[in-house]
GROMACS .gro file of N, CA and C in nm:
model
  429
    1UNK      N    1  -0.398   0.495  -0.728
    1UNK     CA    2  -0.333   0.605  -0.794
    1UNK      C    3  -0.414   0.732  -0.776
    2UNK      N    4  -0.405   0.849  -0.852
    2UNK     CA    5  -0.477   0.971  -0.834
    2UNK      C    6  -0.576   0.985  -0.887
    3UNK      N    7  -0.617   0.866  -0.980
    3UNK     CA    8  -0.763   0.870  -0.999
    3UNK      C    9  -0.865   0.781  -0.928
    4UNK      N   10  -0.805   0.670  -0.786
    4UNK     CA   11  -0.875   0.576  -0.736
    4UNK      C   12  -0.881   0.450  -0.800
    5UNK      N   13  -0.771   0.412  -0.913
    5UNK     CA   14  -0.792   0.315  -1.003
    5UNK      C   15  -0.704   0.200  -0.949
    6UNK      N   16  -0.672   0.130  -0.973
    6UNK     CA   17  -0.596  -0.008  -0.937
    6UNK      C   18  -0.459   0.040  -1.007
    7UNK      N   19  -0.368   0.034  -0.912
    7UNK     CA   20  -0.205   0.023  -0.981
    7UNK      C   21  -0.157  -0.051  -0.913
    8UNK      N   22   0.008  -0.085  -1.045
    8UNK     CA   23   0.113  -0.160  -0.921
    8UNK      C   24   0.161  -0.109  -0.774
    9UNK      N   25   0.160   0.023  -0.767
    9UNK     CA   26   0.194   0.066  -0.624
    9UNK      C   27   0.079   0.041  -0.511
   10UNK      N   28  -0.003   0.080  -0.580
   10UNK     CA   29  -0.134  -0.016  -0.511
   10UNK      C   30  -0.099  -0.093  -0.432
   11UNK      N   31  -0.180  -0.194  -0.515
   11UNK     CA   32  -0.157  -0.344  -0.556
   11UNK      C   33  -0.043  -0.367  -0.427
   12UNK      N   34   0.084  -0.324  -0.480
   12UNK     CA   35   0.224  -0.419  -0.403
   12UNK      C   36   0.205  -0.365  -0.224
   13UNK      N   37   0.109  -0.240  -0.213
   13UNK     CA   38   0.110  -0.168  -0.118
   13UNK      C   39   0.002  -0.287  -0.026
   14UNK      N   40  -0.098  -0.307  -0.075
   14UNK     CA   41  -0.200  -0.406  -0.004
   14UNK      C   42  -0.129  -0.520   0.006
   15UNK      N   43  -0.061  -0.548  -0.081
   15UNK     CA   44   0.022  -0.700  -0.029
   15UNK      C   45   0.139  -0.690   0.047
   16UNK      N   46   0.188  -0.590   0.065
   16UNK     CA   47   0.293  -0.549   0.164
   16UNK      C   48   0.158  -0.571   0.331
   17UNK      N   49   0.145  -0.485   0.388
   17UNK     CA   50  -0.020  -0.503   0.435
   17UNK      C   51  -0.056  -0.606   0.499
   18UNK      N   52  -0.128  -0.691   0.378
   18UNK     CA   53  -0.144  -0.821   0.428
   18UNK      C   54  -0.047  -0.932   0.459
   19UNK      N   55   0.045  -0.952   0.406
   19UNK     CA   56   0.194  -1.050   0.457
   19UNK      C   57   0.234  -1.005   0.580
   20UNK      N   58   0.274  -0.891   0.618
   20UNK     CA   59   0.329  -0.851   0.740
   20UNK      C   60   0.219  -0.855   0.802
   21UNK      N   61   0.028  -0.798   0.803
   21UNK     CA   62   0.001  -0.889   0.928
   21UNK      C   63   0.004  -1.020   0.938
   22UNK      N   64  -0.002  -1.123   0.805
   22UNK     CA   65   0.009  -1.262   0.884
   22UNK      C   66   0.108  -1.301   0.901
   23UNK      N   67   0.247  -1.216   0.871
   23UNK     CA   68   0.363  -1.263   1.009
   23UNK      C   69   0.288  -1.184   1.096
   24UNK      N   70   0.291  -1.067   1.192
   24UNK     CA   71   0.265  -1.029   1.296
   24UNK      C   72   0.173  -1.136   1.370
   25UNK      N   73   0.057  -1.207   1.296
   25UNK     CA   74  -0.024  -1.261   1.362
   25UNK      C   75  -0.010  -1.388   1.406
   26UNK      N   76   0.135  -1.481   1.330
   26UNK     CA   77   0.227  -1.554   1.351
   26UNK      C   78   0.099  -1.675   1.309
   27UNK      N   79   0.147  -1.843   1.318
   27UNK     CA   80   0.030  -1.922   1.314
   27UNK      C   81  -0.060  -1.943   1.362
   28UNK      N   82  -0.136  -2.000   1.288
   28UNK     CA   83  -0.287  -2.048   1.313
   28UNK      C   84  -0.309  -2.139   1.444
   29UNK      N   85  -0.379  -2.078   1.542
   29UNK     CA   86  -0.435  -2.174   1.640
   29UNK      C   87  -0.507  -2.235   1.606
   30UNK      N   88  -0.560  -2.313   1.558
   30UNK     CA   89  -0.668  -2.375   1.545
   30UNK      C   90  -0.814  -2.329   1.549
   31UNK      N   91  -0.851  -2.177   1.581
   31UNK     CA   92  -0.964  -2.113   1.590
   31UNK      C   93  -1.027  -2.091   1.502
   32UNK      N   94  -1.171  -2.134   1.442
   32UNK     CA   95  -1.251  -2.154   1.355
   32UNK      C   96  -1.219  -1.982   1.299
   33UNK      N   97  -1.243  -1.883   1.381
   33UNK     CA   98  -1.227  -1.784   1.335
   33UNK      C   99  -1.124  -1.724   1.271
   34UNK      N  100  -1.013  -1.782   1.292
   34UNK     CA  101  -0.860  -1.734   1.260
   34UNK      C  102  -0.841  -1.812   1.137
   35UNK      N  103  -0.913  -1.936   1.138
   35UNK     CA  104  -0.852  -1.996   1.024
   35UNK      C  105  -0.939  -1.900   0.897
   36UNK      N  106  -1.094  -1.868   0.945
   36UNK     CA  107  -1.131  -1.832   0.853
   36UNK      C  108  -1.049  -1.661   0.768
   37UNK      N  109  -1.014  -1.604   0.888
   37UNK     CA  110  -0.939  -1.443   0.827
   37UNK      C  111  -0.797  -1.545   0.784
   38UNK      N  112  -0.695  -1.586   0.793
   38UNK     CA  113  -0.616  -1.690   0.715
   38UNK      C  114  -0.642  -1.714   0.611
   39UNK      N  115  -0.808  -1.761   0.544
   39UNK     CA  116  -0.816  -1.810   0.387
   39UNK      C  117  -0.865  -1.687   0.355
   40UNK      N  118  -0.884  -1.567   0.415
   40UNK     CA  119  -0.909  -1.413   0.343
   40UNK      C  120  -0.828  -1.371   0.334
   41UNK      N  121  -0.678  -1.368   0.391
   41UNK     CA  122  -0.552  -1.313   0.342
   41UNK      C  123  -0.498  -1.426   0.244
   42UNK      N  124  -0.503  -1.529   0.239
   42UNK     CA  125  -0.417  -1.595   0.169
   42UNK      C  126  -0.502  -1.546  -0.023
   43UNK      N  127  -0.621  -1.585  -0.003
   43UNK     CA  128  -0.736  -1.535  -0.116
   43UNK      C  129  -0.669  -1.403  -0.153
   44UNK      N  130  -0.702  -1.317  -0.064
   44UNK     CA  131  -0.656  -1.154  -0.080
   44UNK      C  132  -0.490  -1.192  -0.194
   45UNK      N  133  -0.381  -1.239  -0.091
   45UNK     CA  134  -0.311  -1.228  -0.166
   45UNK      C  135  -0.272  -1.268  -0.285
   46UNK      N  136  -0.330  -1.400  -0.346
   46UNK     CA  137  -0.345  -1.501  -0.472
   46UNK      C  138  -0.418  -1.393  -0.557
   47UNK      N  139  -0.475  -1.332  -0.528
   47UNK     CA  140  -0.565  -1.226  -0.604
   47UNK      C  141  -0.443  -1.099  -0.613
   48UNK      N  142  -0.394  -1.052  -0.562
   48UNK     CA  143  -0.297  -0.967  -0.563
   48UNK      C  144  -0.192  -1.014  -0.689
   49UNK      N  145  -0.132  -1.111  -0.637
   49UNK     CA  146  -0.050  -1.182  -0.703
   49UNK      C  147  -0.061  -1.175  -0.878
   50UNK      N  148  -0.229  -1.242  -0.870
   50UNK     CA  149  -0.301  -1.277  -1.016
   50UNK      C  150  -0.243  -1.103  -1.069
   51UNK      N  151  -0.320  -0.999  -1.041
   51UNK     CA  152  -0.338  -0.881  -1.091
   51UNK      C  153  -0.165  -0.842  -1.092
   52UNK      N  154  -0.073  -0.873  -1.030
   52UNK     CA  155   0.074  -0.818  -1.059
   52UNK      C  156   0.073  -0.880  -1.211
   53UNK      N  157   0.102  -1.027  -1.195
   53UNK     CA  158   0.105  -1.114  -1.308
   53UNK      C  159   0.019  -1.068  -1.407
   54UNK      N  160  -0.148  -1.017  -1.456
   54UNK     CA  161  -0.202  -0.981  -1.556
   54UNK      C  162  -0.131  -0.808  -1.617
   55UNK      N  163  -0.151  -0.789  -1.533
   55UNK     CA  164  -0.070  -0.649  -1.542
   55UNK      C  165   0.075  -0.609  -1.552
   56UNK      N  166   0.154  -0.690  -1.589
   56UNK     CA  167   0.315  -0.709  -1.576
   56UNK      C  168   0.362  -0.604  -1.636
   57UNK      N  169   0.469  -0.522  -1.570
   57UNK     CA  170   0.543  -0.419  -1.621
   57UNK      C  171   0.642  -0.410  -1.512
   58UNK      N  172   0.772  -0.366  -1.553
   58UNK     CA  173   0.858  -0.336  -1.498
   58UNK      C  174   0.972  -0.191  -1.581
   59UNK      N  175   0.844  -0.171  -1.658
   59UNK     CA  176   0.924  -0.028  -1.740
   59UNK      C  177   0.809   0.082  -1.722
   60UNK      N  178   0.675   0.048  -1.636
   60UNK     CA  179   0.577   0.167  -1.583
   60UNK      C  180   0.540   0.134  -1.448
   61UNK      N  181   0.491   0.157  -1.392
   61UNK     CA  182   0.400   0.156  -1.266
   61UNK      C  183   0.285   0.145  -1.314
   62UNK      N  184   0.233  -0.034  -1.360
   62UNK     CA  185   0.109  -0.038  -1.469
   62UNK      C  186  -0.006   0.006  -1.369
   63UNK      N  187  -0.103  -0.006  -1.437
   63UNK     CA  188  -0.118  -0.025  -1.578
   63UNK      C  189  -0.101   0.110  -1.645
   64UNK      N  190   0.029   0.110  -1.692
   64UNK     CA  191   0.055   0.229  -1.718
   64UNK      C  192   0.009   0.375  -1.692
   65UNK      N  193   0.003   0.373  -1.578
   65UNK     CA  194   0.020   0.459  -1.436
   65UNK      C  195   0.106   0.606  -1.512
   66UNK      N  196   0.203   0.598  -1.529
   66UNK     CA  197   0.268   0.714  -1.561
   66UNK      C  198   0.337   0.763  -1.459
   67UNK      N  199   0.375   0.755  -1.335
   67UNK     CA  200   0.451   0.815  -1.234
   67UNK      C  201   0.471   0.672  -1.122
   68UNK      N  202   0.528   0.722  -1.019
   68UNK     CA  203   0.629   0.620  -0.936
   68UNK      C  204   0.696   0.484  -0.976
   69UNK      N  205   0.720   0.487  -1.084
   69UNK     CA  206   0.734   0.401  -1.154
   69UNK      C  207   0.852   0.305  -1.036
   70UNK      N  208   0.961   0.385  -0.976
   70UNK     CA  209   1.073   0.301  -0.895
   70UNK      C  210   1.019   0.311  -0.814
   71UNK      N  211   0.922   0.322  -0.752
   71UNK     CA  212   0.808   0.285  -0.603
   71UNK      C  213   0.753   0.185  -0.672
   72UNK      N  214   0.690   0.148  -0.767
   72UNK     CA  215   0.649   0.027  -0.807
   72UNK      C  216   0.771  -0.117  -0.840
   73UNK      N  217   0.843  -0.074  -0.836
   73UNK     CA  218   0.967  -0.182  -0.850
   73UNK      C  219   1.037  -0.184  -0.724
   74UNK      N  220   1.023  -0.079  -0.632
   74UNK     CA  221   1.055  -0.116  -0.495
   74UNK      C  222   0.940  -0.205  -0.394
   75UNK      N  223   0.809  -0.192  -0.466
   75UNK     CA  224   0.699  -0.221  -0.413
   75UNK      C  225   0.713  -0.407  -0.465
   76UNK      N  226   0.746  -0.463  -0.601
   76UNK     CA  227   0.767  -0.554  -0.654
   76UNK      C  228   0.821  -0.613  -0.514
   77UNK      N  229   0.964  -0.545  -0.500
   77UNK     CA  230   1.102  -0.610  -0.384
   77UNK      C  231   1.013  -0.691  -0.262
   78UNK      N  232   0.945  -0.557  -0.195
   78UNK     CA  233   0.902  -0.579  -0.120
   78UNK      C  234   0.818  -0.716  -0.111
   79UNK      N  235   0.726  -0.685  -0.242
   79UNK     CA  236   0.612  -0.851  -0.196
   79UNK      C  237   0.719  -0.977  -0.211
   80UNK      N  238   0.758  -0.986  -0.319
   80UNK     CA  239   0.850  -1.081  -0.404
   80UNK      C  240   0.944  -1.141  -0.218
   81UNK      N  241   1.012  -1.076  -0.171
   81UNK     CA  242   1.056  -1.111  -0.077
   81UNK      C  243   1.021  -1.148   0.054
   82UNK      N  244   0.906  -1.067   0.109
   82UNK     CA  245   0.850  -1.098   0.192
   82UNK      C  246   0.725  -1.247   0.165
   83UNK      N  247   0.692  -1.278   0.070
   83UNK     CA  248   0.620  -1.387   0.015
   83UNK      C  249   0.736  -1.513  -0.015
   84UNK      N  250   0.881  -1.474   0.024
   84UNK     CA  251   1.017  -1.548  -0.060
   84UNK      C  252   0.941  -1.583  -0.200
   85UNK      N  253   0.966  -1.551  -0.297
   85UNK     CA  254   0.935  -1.626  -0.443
   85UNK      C  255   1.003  -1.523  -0.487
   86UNK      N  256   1.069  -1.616  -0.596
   86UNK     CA  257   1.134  -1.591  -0.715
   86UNK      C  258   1.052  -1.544  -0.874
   87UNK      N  259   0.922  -1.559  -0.862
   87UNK     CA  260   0.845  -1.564  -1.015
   87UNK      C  261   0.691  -1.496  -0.899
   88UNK      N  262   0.637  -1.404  -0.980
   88UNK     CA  263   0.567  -1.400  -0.984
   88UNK      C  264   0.493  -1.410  -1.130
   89UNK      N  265   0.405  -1.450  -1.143
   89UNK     CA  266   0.343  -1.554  -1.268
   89UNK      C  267   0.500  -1.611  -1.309
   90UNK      N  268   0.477  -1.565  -1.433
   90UNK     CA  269   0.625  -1.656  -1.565
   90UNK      C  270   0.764  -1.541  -1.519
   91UNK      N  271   0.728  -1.447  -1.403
   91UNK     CA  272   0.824  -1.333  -1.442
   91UNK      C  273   0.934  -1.380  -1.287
   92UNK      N  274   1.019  -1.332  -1.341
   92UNK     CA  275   1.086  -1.315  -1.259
   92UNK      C  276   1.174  -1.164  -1.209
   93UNK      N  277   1.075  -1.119  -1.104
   93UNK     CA  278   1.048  -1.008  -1.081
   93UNK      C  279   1.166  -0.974  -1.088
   94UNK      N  280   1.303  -0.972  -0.992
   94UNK     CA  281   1.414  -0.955  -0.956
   94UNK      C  282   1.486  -0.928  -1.093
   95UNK      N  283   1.485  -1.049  -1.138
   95UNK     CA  284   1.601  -1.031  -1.241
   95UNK      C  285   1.577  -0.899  -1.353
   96UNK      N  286   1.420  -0.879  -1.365
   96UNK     CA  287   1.357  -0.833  -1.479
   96UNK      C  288   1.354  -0.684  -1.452
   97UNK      N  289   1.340  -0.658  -1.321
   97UNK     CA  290   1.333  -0.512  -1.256
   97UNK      C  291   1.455  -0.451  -1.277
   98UNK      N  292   1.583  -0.583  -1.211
   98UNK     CA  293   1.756  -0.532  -1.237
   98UNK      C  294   1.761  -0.512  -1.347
   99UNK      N  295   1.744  -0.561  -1.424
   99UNK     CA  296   1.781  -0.522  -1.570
   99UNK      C  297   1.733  -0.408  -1.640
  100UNK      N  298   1.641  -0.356  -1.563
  100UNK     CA  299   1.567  -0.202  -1.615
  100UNK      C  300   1.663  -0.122  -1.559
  101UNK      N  301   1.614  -0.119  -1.406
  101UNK     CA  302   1.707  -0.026  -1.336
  101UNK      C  303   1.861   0.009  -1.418
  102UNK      N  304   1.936  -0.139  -1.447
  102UNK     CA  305   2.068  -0.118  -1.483
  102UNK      C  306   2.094  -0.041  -1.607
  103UNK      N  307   1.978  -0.025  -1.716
  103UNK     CA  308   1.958   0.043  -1.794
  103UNK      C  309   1.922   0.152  -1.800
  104UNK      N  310   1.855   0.224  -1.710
  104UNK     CA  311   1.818   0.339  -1.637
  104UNK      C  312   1.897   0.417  -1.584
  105UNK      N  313   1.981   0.358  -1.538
  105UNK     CA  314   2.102   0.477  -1.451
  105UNK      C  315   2.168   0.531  -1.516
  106UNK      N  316   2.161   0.620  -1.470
  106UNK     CA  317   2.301   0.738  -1.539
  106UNK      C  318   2.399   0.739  -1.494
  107UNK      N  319   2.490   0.808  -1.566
  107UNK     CA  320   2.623   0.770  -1.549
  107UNK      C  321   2.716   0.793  -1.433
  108UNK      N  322   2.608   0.931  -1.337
  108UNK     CA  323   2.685   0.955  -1.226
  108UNK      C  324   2.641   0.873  -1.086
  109UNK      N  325   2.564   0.779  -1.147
  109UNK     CA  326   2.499   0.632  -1.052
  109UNK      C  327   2.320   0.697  -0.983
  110UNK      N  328   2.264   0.785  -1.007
  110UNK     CA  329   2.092   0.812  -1.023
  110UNK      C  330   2.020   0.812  -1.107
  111UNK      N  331   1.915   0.785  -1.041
  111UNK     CA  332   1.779   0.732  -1.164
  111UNK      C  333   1.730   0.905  -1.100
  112UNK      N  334   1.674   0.899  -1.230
  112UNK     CA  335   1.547   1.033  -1.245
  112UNK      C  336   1.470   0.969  -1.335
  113UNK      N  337   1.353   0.996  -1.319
  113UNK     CA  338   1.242   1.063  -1.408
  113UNK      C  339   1.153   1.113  -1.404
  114UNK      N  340   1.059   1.146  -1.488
  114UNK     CA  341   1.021   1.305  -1.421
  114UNK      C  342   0.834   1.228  -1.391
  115UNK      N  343   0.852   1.130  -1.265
  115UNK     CA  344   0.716   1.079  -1.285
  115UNK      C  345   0.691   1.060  -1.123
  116UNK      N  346   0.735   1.202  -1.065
  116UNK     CA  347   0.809   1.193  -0.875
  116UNK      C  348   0.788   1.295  -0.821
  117UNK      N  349   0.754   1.358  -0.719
  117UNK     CA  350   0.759   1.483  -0.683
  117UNK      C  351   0.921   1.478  -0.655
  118UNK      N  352   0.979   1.614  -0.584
  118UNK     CA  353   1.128   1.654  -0.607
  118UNK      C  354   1.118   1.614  -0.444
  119UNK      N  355   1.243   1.568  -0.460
  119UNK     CA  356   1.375   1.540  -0.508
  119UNK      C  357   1.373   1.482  -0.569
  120UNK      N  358   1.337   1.449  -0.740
  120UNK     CA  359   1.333   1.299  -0.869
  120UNK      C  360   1.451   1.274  -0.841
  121UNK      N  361   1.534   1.293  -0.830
  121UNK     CA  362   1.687   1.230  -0.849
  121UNK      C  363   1.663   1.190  -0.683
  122UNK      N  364   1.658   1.205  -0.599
  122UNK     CA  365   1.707   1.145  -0.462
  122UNK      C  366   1.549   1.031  -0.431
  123UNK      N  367   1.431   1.078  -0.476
  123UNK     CA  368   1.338   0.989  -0.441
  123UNK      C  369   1.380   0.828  -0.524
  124UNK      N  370   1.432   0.875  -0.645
  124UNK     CA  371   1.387   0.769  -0.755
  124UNK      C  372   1.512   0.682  -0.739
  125UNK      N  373   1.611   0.727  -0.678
  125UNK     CA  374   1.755   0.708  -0.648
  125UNK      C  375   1.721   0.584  -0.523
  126UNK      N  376   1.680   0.624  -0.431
  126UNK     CA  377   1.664   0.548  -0.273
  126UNK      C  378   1.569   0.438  -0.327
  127UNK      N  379   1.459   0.469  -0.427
  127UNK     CA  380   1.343   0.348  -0.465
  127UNK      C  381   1.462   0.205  -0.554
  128UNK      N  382   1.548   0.272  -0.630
  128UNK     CA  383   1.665   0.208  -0.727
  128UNK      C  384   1.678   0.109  -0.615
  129UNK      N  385   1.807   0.195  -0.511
  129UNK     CA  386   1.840   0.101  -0.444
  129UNK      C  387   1.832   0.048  -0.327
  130UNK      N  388   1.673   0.068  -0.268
  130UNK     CA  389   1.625  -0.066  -0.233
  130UNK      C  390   1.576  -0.188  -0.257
  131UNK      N  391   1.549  -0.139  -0.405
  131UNK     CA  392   1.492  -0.259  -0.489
  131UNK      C  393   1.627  -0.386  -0.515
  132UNK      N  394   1.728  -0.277  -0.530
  132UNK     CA  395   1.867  -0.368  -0.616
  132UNK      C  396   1.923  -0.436  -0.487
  133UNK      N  397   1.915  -0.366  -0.371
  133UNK     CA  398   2.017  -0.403  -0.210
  133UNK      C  399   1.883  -0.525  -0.201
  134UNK      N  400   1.723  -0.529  -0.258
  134UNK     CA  401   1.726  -0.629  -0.151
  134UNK      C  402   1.647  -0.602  -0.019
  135UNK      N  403   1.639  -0.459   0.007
  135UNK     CA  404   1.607  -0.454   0.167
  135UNK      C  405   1.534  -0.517   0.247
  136UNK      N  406   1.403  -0.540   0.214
  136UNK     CA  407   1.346  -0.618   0.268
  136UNK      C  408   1.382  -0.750   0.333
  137UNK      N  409   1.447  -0.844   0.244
  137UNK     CA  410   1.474  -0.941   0.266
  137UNK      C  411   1.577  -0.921   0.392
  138UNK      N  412   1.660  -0.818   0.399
  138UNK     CA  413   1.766  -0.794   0.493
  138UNK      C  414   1.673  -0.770   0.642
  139UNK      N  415   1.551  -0.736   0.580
  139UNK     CA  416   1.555  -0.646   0.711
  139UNK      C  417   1.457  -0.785   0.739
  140UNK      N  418   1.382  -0.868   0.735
  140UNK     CA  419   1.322  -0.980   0.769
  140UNK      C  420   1.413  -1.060   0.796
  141UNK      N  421   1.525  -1.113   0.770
  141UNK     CA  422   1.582  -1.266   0.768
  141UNK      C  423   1.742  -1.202   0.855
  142UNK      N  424   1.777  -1.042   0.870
  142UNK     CA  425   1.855  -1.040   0.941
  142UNK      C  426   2.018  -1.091   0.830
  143UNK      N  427   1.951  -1.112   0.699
  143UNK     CA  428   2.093  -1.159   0.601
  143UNK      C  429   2.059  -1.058   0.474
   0.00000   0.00000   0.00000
């Protein structure tokens, strides 16, 4: 964040990061060396994971961060899908994020709030609905 501190946009940003290189880097040959960067991303990410789960929010960009709040719930999409899981810790990111968002929108179908540089209505709008479409998953699996 803007003080150098640990957030969810963070956070979902390093695990975005690390998943896509170990698809890019596809499986393990058998190389003492590969296996060893393998148990540093997998570590890396279980540790990622832990800190989403201790830190759970889906009504801030924790730990209560105060701004990008729908970059942090698009950032959720992102790991949640690219990792396929349904729960991170007890949560279930998806369902728990939709249900904000759906409460969030206004009536002429955009999210604002004022925690975005401008365009708030078009940034916070596109973060909404990539989180709700899914994208990721579309754009990995081609469905």
């Amino acid at each position: 964040d803007r003080d150098g501190k640990t957030s969810g946009t963070m956070t979902t940003g390093g695990l975005v990061v690390l998943l896509t290189a170990r698809d890019m880097l596809g499986p393990t040959k058998r190389k003492k060396s590969r296996a060893k960067l393998d148990e540093r991303i997998d570590r890396a990410v279980l540790d990622g994971l832990a800190w989403l789960d201790k830190n759970w929010d889906v009504n801030d960009n924790p730990p209560a961060v105060g701004f990008y709040h729908y970059m942090h719930l698009w950032g959720l999409e992102r790991v949640g899908d690219l990792r396929r899981i349904r729960l991170i810790g007890e949560h279930d990111w998806y369902r728990e994020g939709a249900d904000v968002l759906l409460e969030q929108q206004f009536e002429n179908g955009r999210w604002e709030r004022a925690d975005t540089h401008g365009p708030k209505d078009v940034l916070n709008t596109c973060f909404a609905l990539l989180f709700l479409d899914r994208a990721t998953l579309t754009a990995t699996t081609g469905r």
